[in-house]
Coordinates of C-alpha atoms in Angstrom, one line a residue:
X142 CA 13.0 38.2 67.3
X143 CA 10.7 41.5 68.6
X144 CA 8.7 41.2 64.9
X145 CA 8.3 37.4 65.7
X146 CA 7.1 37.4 69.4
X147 CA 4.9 40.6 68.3
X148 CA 3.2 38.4 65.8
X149 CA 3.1 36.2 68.0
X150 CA 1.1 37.5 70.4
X151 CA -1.3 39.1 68.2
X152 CA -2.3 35.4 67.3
X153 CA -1.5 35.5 63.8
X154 CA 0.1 32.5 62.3
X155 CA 3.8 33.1 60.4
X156 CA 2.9 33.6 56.7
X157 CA 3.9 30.5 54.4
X158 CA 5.1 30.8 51.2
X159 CA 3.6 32.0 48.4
X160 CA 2.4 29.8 45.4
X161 CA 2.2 31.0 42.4
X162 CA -0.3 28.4 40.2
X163 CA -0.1 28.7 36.5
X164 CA -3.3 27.5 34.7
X165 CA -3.2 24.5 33.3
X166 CA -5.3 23.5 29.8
X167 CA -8.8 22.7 30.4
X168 CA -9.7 19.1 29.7
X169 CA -12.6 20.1 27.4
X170 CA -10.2 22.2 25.4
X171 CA -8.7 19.8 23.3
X172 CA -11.7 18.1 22.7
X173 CA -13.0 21.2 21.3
X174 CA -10.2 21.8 18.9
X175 CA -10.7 18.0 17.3
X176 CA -14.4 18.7 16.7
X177 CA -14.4 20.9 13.8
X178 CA -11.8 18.7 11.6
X179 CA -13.7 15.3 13.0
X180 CA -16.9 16.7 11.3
X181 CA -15.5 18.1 8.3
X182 CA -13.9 14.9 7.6
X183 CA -16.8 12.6 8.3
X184 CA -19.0 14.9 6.1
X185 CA -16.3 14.5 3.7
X186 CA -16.0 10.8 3.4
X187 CA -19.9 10.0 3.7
X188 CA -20.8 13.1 1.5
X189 CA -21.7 11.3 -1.7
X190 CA -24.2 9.4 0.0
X191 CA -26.0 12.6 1.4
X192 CA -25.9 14.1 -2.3
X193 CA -29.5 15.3 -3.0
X194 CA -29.4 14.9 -6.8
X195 CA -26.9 13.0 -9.1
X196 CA -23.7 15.1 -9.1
X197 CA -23.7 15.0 -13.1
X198 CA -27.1 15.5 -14.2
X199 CA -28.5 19.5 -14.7
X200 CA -30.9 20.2 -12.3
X201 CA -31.6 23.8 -13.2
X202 CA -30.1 26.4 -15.5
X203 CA -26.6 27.0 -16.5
X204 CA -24.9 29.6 -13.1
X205 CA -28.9 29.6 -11.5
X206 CA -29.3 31.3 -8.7
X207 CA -29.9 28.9 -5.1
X208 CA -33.8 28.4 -5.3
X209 CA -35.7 25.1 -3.4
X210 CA -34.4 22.3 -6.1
X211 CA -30.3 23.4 -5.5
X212 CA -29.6 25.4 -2.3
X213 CA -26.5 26.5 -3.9
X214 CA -27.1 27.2 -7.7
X215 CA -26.2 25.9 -10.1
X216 CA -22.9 25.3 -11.7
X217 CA -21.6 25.9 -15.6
X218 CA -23.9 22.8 -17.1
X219 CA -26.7 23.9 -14.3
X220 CA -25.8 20.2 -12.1
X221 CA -26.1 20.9 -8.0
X222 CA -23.6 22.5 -6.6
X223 CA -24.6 21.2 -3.2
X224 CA -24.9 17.5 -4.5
X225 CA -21.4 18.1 -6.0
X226 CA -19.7 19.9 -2.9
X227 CA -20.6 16.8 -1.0
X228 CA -19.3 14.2 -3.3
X229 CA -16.2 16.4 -4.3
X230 CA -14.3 16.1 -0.7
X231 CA -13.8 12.0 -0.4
X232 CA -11.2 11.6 -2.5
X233 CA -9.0 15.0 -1.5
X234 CA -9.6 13.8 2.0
X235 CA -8.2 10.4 1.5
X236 CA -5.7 11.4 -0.7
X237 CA -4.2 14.1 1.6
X238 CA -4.7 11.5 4.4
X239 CA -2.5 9.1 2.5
X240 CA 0.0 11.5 1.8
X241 CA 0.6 12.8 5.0
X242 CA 0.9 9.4 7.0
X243 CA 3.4 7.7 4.4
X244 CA 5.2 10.9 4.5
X245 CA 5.4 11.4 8.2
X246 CA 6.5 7.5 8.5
X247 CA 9.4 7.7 6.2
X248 CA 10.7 11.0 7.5
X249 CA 10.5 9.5 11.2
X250 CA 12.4 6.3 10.1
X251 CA 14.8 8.4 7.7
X252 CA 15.3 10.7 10.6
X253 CA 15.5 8.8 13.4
X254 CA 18.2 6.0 11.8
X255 CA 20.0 9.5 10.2
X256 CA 20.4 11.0 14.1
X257 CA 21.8 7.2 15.4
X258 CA 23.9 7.1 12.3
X259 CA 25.7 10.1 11.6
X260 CA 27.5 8.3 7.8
X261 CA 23.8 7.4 6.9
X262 CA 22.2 10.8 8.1
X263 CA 24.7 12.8 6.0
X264 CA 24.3 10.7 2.8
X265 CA 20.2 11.6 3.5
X266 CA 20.6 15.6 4.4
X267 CA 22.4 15.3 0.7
X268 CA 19.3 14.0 -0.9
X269 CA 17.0 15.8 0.6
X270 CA 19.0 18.8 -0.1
X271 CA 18.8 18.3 -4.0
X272 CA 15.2 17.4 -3.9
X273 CA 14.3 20.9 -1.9
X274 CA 15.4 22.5 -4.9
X275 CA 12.7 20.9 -7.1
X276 CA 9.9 23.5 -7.2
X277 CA 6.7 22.0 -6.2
X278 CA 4.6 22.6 -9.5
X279 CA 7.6 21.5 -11.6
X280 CA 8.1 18.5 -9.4
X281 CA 3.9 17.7 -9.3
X282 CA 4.3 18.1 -13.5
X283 CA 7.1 15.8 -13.9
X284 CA 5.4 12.9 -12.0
X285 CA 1.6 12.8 -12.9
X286 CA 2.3 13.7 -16.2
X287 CA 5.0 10.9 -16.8
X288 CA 3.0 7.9 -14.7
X289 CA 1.0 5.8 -16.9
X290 CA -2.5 6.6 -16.5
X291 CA -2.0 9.5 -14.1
X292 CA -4.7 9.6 -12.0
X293 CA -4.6 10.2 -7.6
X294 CA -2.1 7.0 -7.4
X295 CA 0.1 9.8 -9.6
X296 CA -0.9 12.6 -7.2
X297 CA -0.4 10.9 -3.9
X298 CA 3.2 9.7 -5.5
X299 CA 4.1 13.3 -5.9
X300 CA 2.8 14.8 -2.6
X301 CA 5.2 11.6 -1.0
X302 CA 8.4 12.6 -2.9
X303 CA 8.1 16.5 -2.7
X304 CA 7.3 16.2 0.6
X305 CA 9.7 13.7 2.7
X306 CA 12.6 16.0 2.4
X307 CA 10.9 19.1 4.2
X308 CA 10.2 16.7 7.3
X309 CA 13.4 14.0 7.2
X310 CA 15.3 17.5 7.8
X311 CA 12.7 18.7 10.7
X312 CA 12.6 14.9 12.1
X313 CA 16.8 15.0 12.1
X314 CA 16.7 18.0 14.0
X315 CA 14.4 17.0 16.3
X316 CA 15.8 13.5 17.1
X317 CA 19.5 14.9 17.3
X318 CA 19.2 15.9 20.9
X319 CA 17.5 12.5 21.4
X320 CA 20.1 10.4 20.3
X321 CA 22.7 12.1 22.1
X322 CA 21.1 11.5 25.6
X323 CA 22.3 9.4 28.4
X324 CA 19.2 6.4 28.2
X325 CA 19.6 5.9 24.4
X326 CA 23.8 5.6 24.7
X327 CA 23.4 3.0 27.4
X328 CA 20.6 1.0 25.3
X329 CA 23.0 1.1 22.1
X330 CA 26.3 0.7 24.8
X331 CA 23.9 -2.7 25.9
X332 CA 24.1 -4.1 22.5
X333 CA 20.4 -3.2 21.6
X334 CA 19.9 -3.1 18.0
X335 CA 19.5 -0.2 15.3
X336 CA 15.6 -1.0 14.7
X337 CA 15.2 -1.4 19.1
X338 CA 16.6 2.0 19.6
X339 CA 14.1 3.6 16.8
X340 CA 11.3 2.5 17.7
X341 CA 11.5 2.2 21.3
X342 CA 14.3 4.6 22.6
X343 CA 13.8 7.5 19.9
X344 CA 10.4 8.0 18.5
X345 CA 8.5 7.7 21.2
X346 CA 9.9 11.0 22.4
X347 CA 9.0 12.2 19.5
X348 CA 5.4 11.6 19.6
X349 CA 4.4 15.9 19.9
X350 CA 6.7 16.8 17.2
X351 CA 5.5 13.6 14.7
X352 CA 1.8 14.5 15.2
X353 CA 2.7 18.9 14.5
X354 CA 4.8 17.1 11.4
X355 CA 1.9 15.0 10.3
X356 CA -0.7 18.2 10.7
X357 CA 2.0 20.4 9.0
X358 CA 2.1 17.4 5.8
X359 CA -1.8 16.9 5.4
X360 CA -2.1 21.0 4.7
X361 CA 0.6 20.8 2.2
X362 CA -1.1 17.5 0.6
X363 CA -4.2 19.4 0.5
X364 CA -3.3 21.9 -1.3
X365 CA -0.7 20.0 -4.0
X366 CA -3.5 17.5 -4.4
X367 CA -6.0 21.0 -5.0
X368 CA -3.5 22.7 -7.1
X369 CA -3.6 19.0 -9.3
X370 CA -7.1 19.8 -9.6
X371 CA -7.4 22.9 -10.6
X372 CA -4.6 22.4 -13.2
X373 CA -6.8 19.4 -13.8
X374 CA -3.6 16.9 -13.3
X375 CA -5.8 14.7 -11.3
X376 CA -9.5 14.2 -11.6
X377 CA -11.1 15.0 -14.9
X378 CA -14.6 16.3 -15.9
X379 CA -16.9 15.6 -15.3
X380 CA -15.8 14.3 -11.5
X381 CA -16.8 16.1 -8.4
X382 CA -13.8 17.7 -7.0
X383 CA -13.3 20.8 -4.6
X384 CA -10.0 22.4 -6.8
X385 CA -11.9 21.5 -10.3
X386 CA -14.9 22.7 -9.1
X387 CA -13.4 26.0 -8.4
X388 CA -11.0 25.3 -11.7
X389 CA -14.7 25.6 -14.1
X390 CA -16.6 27.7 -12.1
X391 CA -14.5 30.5 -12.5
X392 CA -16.1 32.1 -15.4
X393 CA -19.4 32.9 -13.8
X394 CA -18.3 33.3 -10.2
X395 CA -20.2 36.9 -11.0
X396 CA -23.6 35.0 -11.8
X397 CA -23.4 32.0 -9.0
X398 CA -20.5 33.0 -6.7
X399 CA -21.4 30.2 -4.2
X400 CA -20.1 27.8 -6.6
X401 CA -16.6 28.8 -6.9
X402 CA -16.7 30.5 -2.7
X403 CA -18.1 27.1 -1.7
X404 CA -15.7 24.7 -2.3
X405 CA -13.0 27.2 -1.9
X406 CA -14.5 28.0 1.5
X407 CA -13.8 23.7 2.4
X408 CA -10.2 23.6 1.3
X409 CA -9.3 26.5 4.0
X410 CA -11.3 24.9 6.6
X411 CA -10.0 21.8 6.0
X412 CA -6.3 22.3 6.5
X413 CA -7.1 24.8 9.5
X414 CA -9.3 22.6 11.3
X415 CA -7.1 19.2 10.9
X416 CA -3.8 21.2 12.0
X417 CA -5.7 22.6 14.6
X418 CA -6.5 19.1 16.1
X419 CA -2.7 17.7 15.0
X420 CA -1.5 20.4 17.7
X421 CA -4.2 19.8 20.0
X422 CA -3.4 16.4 20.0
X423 CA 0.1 16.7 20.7
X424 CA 1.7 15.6 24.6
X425 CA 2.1 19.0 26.3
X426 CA 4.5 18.9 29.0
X427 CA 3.0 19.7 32.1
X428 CA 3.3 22.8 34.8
X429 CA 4.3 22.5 37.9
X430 CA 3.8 25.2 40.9
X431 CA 6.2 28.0 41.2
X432 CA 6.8 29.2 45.0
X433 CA 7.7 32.8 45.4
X434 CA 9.0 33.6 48.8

């Protein structure tokens, strides 16, 4: 009572609490995290029509150094490295793309239906358990090399199967926790159906961890779809591709490095920059103000 009548009559005001504020993101942020994949996947896709010479034709000597007619050398038959770096990205690009969504959409179903029915969820944890063990090489080998014709259709196939079993276990997890809450046990106690609670009830709170999961398969299809290309699984010469590129350049990396750093420079990038944005894009769950008193 004496400390408050003494502030009091000083005329100072009784303190309030504090408030701790944490920062929150800045708007611009994410924005700024997008950029650098948007760009190197637009480049990508319109590159072969901002090639400066035919990506199969020699333009200078065999390994020539960059001069005014090809900015980066020359590769082993003397064709633009430039012209072929920019036509050489489309197809990885889409292919990865591909890849990633069809894997992320089956592991979301398979997950999701395996949390909300436990028979069906073990009989897929048993699956994916025996494909884990199928190294990825082995497992790239046995597809392309048995489908008829080969080709990305092959690659894209493998990337699929090798891949679902990584995320239907991640997805199971994830929607586990889900599926045992209060809102989805009164939707299936209301006598909404299987497909209802999926795609209304489950995924939808699932949106940050599908978009990390779908970042997390596009790296992966990036590099299987490279490592078909530099075992040269996939495209053959004399196509523009980043993995073959660095697959026949090899030799003279000592006489023309750019054309083996180049493209090996992209692939990096790539899967950097587009998990970058996957994570960026993800719901983050806001802060709220802390009061210390």
């Amino acid at each position: 009572m004496v400390g408050a009548a003494r502030s009091t009559r000083s005329g100072s005001a009784p303190r309030s609490p504090r408030v701790l504020r944490i920062p929150t993101a800045v708007p611009w942020r994410p924005a700024l995290r997008l950029f650098p994949a948007l760009v190197l996947i637009v480049l990508a896709l319109i590159g072969p029509w901002l090639a400066p010479h035919a990506i199969d034709i020699p333009v200078t000597g065999p390994y020539a150094e960059p001069d005014s007619a090809a900015p980066l050398g020359g590769d082993l038959l003397g064709r633009d490295v430039l012209s072929r770096l920019l036509a050489g990205g489309r197809e990885l690009v889409v292919s990865a793309l591909i890849a990633a969504f069809v894997v992320t959409a089956l592991a979301a179903v398979l997950g999701a239906v395996g949390a909300l029915r436990p028979a069906v969820g073990r009989i897929v944890d048993r699956a994916a358990d025996l494909l884990i063990l199928l190294p990825a090489v082995l497992g790239l080998l046995l597809i392309a090399l048995s489908w008829p014709g080969g080709g990305r259709l092959a690659i894209i196939t493998a990337a699929v199967v090798l891949g679902v079993p990584y995320a239907v276990r991640l997805i199971a997890s994830a929607a586990a926790p889900v599926a045992a809450s209060g809102y989805v046990e009164a939707a299936a106690a209301g006598g909404e159906h299987l497909w209802h609670l999926v795609f209304r009830e489950l995924l939808p709170n699932l949106r940050a961890v599908l978009l990390a999961l779908f970042g997390l398969r596009f790296v992966a299809a990036v590099y299987l779809v490279s490592t078909a290309g530099f075992l040269q699984i996939g495209p053959q010469p004399p196509a523009a591709d980043w993995a073959l590129m660095i697959r026949e350049n090899g030799p003279g990396v000592m006489l023309n490095p750019w054309a083996v750093v180049a493209p090996s420079l992209l692939i990096g990038l790539l899967a950097m920059t587009v998990n970058l944005a996957a994570s960026a894009l993800a719901p983050q769950i806001g802060r709220k103000a802390v009061s210390l008193r």
